Coordinates of C-alpha atoms in Angstrom, one line a residue:
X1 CA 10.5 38.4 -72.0
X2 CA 9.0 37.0 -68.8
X3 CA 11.2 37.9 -65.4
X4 CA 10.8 34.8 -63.0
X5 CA 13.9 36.5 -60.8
X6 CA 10.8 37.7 -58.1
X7 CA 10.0 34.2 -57.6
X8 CA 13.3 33.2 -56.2
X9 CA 12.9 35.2 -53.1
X10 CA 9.7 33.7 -52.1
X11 CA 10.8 29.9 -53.1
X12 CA 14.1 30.9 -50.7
X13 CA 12.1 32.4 -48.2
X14 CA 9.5 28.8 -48.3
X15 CA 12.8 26.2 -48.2
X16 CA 14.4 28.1 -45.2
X17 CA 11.0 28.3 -43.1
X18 CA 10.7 24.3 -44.1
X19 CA 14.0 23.6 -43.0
X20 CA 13.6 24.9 -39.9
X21 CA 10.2 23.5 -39.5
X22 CA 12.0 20.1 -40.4
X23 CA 15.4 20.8 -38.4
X24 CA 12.5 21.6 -35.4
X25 CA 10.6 18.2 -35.5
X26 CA 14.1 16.8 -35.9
X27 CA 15.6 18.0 -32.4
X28 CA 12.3 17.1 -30.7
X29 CA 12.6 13.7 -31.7
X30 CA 16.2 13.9 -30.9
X31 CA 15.1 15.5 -27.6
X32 CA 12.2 12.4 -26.8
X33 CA 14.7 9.7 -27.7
X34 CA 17.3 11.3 -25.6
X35 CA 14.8 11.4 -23.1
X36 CA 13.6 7.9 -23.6
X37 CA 17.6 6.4 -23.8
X38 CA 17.7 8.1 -20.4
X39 CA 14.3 6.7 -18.5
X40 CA 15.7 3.2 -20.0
X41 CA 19.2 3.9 -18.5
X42 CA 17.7 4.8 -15.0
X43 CA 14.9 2.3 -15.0
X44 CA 17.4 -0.9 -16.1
X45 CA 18.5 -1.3 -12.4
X46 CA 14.8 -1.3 -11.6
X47 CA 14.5 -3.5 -14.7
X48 CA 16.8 -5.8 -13.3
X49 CA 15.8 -6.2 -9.5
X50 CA 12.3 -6.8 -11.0
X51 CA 13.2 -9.5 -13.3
X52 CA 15.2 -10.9 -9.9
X53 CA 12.0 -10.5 -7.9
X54 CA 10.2 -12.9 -10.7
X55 CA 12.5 -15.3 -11.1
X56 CA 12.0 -15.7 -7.1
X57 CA 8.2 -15.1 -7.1
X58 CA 6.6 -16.6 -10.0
X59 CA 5.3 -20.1 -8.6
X60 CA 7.5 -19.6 -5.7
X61 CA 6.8 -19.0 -2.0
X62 CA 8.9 -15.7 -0.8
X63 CA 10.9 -17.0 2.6
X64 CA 8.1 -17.6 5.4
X65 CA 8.2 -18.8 9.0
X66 CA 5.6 -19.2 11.4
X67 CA 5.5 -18.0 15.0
X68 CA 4.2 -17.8 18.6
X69 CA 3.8 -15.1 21.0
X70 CA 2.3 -15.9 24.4
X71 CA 0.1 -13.4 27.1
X72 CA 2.6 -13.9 29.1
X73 CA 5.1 -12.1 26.7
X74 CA 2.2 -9.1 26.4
X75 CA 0.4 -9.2 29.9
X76 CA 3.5 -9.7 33.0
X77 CA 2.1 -9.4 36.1
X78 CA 5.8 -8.0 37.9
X79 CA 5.0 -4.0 37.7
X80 CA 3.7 -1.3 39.8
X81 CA 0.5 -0.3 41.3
X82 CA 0.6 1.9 37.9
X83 CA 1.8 -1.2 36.3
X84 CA -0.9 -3.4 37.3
X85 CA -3.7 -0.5 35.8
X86 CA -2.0 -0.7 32.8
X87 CA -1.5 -4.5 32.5
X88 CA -5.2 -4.9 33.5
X89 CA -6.3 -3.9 30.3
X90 CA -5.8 -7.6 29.2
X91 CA -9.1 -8.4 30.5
X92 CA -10.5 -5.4 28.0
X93 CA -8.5 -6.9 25.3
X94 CA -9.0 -10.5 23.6
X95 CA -5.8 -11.7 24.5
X96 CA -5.2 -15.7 24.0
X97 CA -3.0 -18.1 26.1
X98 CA -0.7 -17.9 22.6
X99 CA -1.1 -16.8 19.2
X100 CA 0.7 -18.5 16.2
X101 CA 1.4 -16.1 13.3
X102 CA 3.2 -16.5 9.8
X103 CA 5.1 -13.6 8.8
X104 CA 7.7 -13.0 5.4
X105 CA 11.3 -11.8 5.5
X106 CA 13.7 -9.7 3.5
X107 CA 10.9 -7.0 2.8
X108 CA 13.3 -4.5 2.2
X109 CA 14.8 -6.4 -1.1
X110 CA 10.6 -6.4 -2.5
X111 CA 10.1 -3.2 -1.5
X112 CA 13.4 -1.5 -3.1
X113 CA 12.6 -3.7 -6.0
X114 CA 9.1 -2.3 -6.2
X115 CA 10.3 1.5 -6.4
X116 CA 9.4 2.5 -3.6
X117 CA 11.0 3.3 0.4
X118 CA 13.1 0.0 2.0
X119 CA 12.3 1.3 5.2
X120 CA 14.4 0.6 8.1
X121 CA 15.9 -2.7 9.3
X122 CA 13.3 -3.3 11.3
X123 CA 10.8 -3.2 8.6
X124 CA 12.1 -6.2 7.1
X125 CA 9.4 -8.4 8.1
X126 CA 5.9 -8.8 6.9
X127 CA 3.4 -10.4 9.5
X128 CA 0.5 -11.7 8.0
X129 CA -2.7 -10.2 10.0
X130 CA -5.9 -12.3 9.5
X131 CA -6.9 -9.3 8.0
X132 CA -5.0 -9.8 5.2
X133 CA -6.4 -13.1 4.3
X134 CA -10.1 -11.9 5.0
X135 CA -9.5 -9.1 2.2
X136 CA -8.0 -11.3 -0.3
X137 CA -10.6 -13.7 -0.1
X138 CA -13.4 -11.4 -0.3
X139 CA -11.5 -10.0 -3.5
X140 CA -11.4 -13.1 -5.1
X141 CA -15.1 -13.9 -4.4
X142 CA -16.7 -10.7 -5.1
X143 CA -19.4 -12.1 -7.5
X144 CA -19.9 -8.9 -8.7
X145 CA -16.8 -9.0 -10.4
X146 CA -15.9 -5.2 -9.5
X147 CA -13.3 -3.6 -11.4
X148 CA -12.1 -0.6 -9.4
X149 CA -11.6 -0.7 -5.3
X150 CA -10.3 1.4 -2.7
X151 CA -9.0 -0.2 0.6
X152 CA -8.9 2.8 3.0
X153 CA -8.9 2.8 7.4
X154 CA -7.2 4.6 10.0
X155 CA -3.1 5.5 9.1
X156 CA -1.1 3.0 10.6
X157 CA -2.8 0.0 10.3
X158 CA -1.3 -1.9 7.2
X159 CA -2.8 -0.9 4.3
X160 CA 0.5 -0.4 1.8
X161 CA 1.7 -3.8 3.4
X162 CA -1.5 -5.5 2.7
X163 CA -0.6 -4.7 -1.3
X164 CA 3.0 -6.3 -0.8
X165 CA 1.0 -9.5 0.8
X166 CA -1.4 -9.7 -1.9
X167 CA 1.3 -9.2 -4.7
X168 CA 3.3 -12.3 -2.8
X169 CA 0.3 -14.5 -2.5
X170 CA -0.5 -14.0 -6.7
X171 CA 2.8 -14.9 -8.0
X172 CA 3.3 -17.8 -6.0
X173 CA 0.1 -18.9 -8.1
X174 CA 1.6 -17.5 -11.1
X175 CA -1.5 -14.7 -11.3
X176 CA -0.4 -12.0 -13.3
X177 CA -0.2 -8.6 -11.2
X178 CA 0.9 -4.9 -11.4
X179 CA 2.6 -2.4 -8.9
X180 CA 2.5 1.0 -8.6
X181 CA 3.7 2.1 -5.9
X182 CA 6.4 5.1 -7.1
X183 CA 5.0 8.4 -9.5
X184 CA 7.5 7.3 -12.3
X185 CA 7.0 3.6 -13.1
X186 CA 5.0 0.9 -12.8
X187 CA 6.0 -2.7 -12.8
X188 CA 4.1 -6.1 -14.5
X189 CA 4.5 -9.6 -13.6
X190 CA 3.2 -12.1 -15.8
X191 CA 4.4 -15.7 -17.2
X192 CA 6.7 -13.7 -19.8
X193 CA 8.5 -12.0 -16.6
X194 CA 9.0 -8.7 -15.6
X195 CA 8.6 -5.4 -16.7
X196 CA 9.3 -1.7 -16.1
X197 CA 7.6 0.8 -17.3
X198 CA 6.9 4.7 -17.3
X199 CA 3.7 5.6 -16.2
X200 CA 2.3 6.9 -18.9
X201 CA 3.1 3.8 -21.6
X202 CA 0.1 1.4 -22.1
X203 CA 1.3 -2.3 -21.8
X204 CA -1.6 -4.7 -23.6
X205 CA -0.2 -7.1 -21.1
X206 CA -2.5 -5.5 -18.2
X207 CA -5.6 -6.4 -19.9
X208 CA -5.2 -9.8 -17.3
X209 CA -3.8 -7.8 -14.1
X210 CA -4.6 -6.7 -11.2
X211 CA -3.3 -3.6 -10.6
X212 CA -2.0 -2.4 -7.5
X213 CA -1.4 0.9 -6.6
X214 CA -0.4 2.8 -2.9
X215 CA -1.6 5.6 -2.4
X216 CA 0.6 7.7 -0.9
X217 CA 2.9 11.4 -0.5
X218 CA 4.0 11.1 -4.6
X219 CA 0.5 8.8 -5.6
X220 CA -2.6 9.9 -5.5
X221 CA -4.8 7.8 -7.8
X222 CA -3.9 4.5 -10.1
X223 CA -1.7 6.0 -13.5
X224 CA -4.0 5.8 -16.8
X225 CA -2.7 2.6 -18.4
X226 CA -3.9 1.0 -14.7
X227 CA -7.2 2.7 -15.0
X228 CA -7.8 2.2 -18.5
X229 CA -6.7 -1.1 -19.3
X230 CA -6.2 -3.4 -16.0
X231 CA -8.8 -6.2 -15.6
X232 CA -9.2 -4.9 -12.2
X233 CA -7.8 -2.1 -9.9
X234 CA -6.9 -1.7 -6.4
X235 CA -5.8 1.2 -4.6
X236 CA -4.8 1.4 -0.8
X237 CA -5.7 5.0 0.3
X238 CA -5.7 7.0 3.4
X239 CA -9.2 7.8 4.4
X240 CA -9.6 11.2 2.9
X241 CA -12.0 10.7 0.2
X242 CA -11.2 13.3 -2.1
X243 CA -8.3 11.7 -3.1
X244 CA -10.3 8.8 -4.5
X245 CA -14.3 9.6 -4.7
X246 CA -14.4 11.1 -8.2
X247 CA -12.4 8.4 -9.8
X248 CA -14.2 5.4 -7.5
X249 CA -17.7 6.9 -8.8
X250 CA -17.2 7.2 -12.1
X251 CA -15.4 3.9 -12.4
X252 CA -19.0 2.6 -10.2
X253 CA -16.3 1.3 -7.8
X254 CA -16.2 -0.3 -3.6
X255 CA -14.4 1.0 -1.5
X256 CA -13.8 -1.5 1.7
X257 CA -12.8 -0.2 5.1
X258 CA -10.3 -2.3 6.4
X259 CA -10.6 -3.8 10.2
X260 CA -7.7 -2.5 13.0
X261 CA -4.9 -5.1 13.9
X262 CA -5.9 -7.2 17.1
X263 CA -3.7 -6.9 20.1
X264 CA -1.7 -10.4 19.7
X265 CA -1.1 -9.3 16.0
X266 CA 0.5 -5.9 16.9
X267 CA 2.2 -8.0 19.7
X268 CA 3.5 -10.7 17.3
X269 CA 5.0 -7.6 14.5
X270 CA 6.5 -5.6 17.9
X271 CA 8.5 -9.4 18.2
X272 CA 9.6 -10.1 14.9
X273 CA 11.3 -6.0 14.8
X274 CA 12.7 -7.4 18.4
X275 CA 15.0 -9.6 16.1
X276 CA 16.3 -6.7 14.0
X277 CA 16.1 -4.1 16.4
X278 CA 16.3 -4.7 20.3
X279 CA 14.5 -1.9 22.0
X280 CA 11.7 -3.2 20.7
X281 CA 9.3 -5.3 23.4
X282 CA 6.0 -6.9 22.9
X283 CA 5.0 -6.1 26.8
X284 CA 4.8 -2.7 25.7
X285 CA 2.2 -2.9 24.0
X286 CA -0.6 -2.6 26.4
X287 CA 1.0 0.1 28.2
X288 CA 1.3 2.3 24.4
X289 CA -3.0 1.0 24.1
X290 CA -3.4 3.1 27.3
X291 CA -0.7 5.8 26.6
X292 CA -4.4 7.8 25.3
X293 CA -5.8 8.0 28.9
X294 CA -8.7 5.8 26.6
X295 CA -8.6 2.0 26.7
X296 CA -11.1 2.1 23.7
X297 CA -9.0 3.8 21.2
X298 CA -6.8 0.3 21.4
X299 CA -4.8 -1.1 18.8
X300 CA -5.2 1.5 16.6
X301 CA -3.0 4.1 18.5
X302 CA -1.0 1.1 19.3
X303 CA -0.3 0.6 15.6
X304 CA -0.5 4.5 14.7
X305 CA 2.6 4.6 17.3
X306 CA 4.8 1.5 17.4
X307 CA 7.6 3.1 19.1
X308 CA 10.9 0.7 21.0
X309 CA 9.8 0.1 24.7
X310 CA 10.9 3.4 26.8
X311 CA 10.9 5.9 23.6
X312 CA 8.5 8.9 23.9
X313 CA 5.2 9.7 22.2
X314 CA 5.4 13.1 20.2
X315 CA 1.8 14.9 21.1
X316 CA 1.3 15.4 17.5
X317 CA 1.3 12.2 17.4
X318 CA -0.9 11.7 19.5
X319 CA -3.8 14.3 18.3
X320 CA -3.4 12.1 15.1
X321 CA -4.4 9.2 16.9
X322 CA -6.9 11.0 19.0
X323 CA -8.8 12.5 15.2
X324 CA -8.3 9.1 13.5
X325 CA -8.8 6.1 15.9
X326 CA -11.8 3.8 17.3
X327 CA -11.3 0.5 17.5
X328 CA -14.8 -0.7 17.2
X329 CA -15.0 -0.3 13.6
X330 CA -17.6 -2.3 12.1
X331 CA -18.2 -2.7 8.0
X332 CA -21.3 -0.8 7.3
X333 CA -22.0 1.5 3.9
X334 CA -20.9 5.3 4.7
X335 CA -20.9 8.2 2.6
X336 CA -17.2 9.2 4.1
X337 CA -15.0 7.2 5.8
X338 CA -13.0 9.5 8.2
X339 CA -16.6 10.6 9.7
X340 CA -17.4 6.8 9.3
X341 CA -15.0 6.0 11.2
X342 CA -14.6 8.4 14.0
X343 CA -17.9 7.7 15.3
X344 CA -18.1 5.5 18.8
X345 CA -20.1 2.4 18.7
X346 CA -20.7 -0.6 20.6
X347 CA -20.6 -2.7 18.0
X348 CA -18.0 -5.7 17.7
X349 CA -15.3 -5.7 15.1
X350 CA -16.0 -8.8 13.4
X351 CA -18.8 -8.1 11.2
X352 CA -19.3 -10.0 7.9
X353 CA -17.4 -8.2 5.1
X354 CA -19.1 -6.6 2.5
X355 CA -18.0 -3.9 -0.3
X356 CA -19.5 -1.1 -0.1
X357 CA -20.3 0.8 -3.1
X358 CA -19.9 4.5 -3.1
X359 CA -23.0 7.1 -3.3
X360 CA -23.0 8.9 -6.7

């Protein structure tokens, strides 16, 4: 008679190593759920401040005013001998009788929305730098139809608040648009509302975005469901190329060198701060242009250090300025951008724009 008692052992031995395998796979997707019931959890207060942000956005204008600062504001003639070297640097500058500006309010509330740093109370204004416009509407006529860009320049200048412009000016016009501006999420606006999600979930509802991204201390280049599936990228970047040349090349991408503020501009933003924080003061501004001992290294420095009138410039500070800033910065093609950029030139700022495509 046939023993079958040496079979039991081995069947045993088979049912306990599936039941772990199967009590395994069960705790991981225990464990990813978990995991997933806890992003949802933390990203439904995101969820719902974006879904607030569309229901204010979407075919809506975010709460604008216009305004006017005057030379007289920027360029007083009641100083010292000192004073009057300083002041004198008008005449270097294009400085108007006036200058009317637009500018947005309650920042903060878009920007904490967006995942990313409120700032302080002073940043709760947006000015609107011509700049701005120019970018936007060489964006939108790029004939070319390119699909990945970098906007890069000197630190400072407004190239994270440029983004926030451009993500105002689309849904007012009901475009469809998508943030990153944090390293956990990313956020869509589109005619079916607003959406959180993680970074690495594709959303078939990018396929008619443009998506945003900052570049920044968490951020380095736009997540994969940007890159993979946005009908066009954009990605504001410090100047450093190698945070951004392999992906810009293989994607054939531009990358577009964006023009310093003017005087009146940095002027107009030093005013609208006045009005959340006082020891601010637009008639400091000239004086900051020529903190450098170099009247040509202009608004840059000014904007690299927008400090309240009286407050001290860190020397560290000031190197940065020093390495980074020229504010003759014309749009020409160039194989890097910080060396681009640091040349001198006597060449006006207002050239034509142009993208420039990068070298393979």
């Amino acid at each position: 008679m046939t023993s079958y008692t040496s079979e039991i052992p081995l069947s045993s031995t088979m049912i306990a190593i599936l039941g772990a395998a199967l009590g395994a796979a069960a705790y991981m997707v225990y464990r990813v759920e978990e995991q997933r019931k806890r992003q949802g959890e933390q990203a439904r207060p995101l969820q719902n401040a974006a879904s607030a942000i569309h229901a204010d956005t979407w075919g809506k204008q975010w709460p604008k005013s216009e305004g006017t600062i005057y030379k007289t504001e920027i360029d007083h003639e009641t100083g010292s001998v000192d004073d009057d070297e300083i002041y004198g640097l008008a005449d270097k500058f294009i400085i108007p009788p006036h200058f009317k500006y637009r500018y947005f309010t309650k920042i903060r509330r878009l920007k904490t929305a967006l995942y990313t740093y409120p700032g302080n109370v002073d940043d709760d204004v947006l000015v609107v730098r011509e700049e701005y416009e120019t970018l936007r509407q060489a964006l939108e006529d790029d004939s070319n139809h390119t699909r990945s860009i970098v906007v890069t320049g000197h630190p400072g200048i407004g190239k994270s608040t440029f983004l926030l412009y451009l993500l105002l000016h689309r849904l007012e016009r009901k475009l469809p648009t998508a943030v990153q501006f944090g390293a956990y999420y990313y956020l869509i606006f589109d005619k079916r509302g607003a959406r959180v999600n993680s970074l690495n979930d594709p959303d078939p509802r990018l396929g008619e975005c443009w998506a945003l991204t900052d570049s920044n201390n968490n951020v380095i280049q736009p997540c994969e469901p940007f890159q993979n599936l946005a009908e066009r990228v954009i990605l504001a970047s410090p100047p450093e190329r190698e945070r951004w040349r392999e992906w810009i090349k293989q994607e054939n991408g531009c990358w577009i060198i964006s023009n310093l503020p003017s005087v009146p501009e940095i002027a107009a933003i030093v005013k609208e701060r006045r009005k959340l924080e006082p020891s601010y003061d637009p008639s400091s501004t000239l004086s900051l242009s020529c903190a450098s001992g170099d009247h040509r290294l202009g608004t840059s420095y000014v904007a690299w250090n927008l400090l309240p009138m009286g407050a001290s410039i860190p020397l560290k500070g000031k190197q940065q300025a020093l390495r980074y800033t020229y504010p003759t910065i014309h749009r020409l093609s160039s194989k890097d951008p910080l060396e681009y950029m640091s040349q001198r030139s006597n060449t006006p700022a207002s050239f034509s724009f142009a993208l420039h495509r990068m070298a393979v």
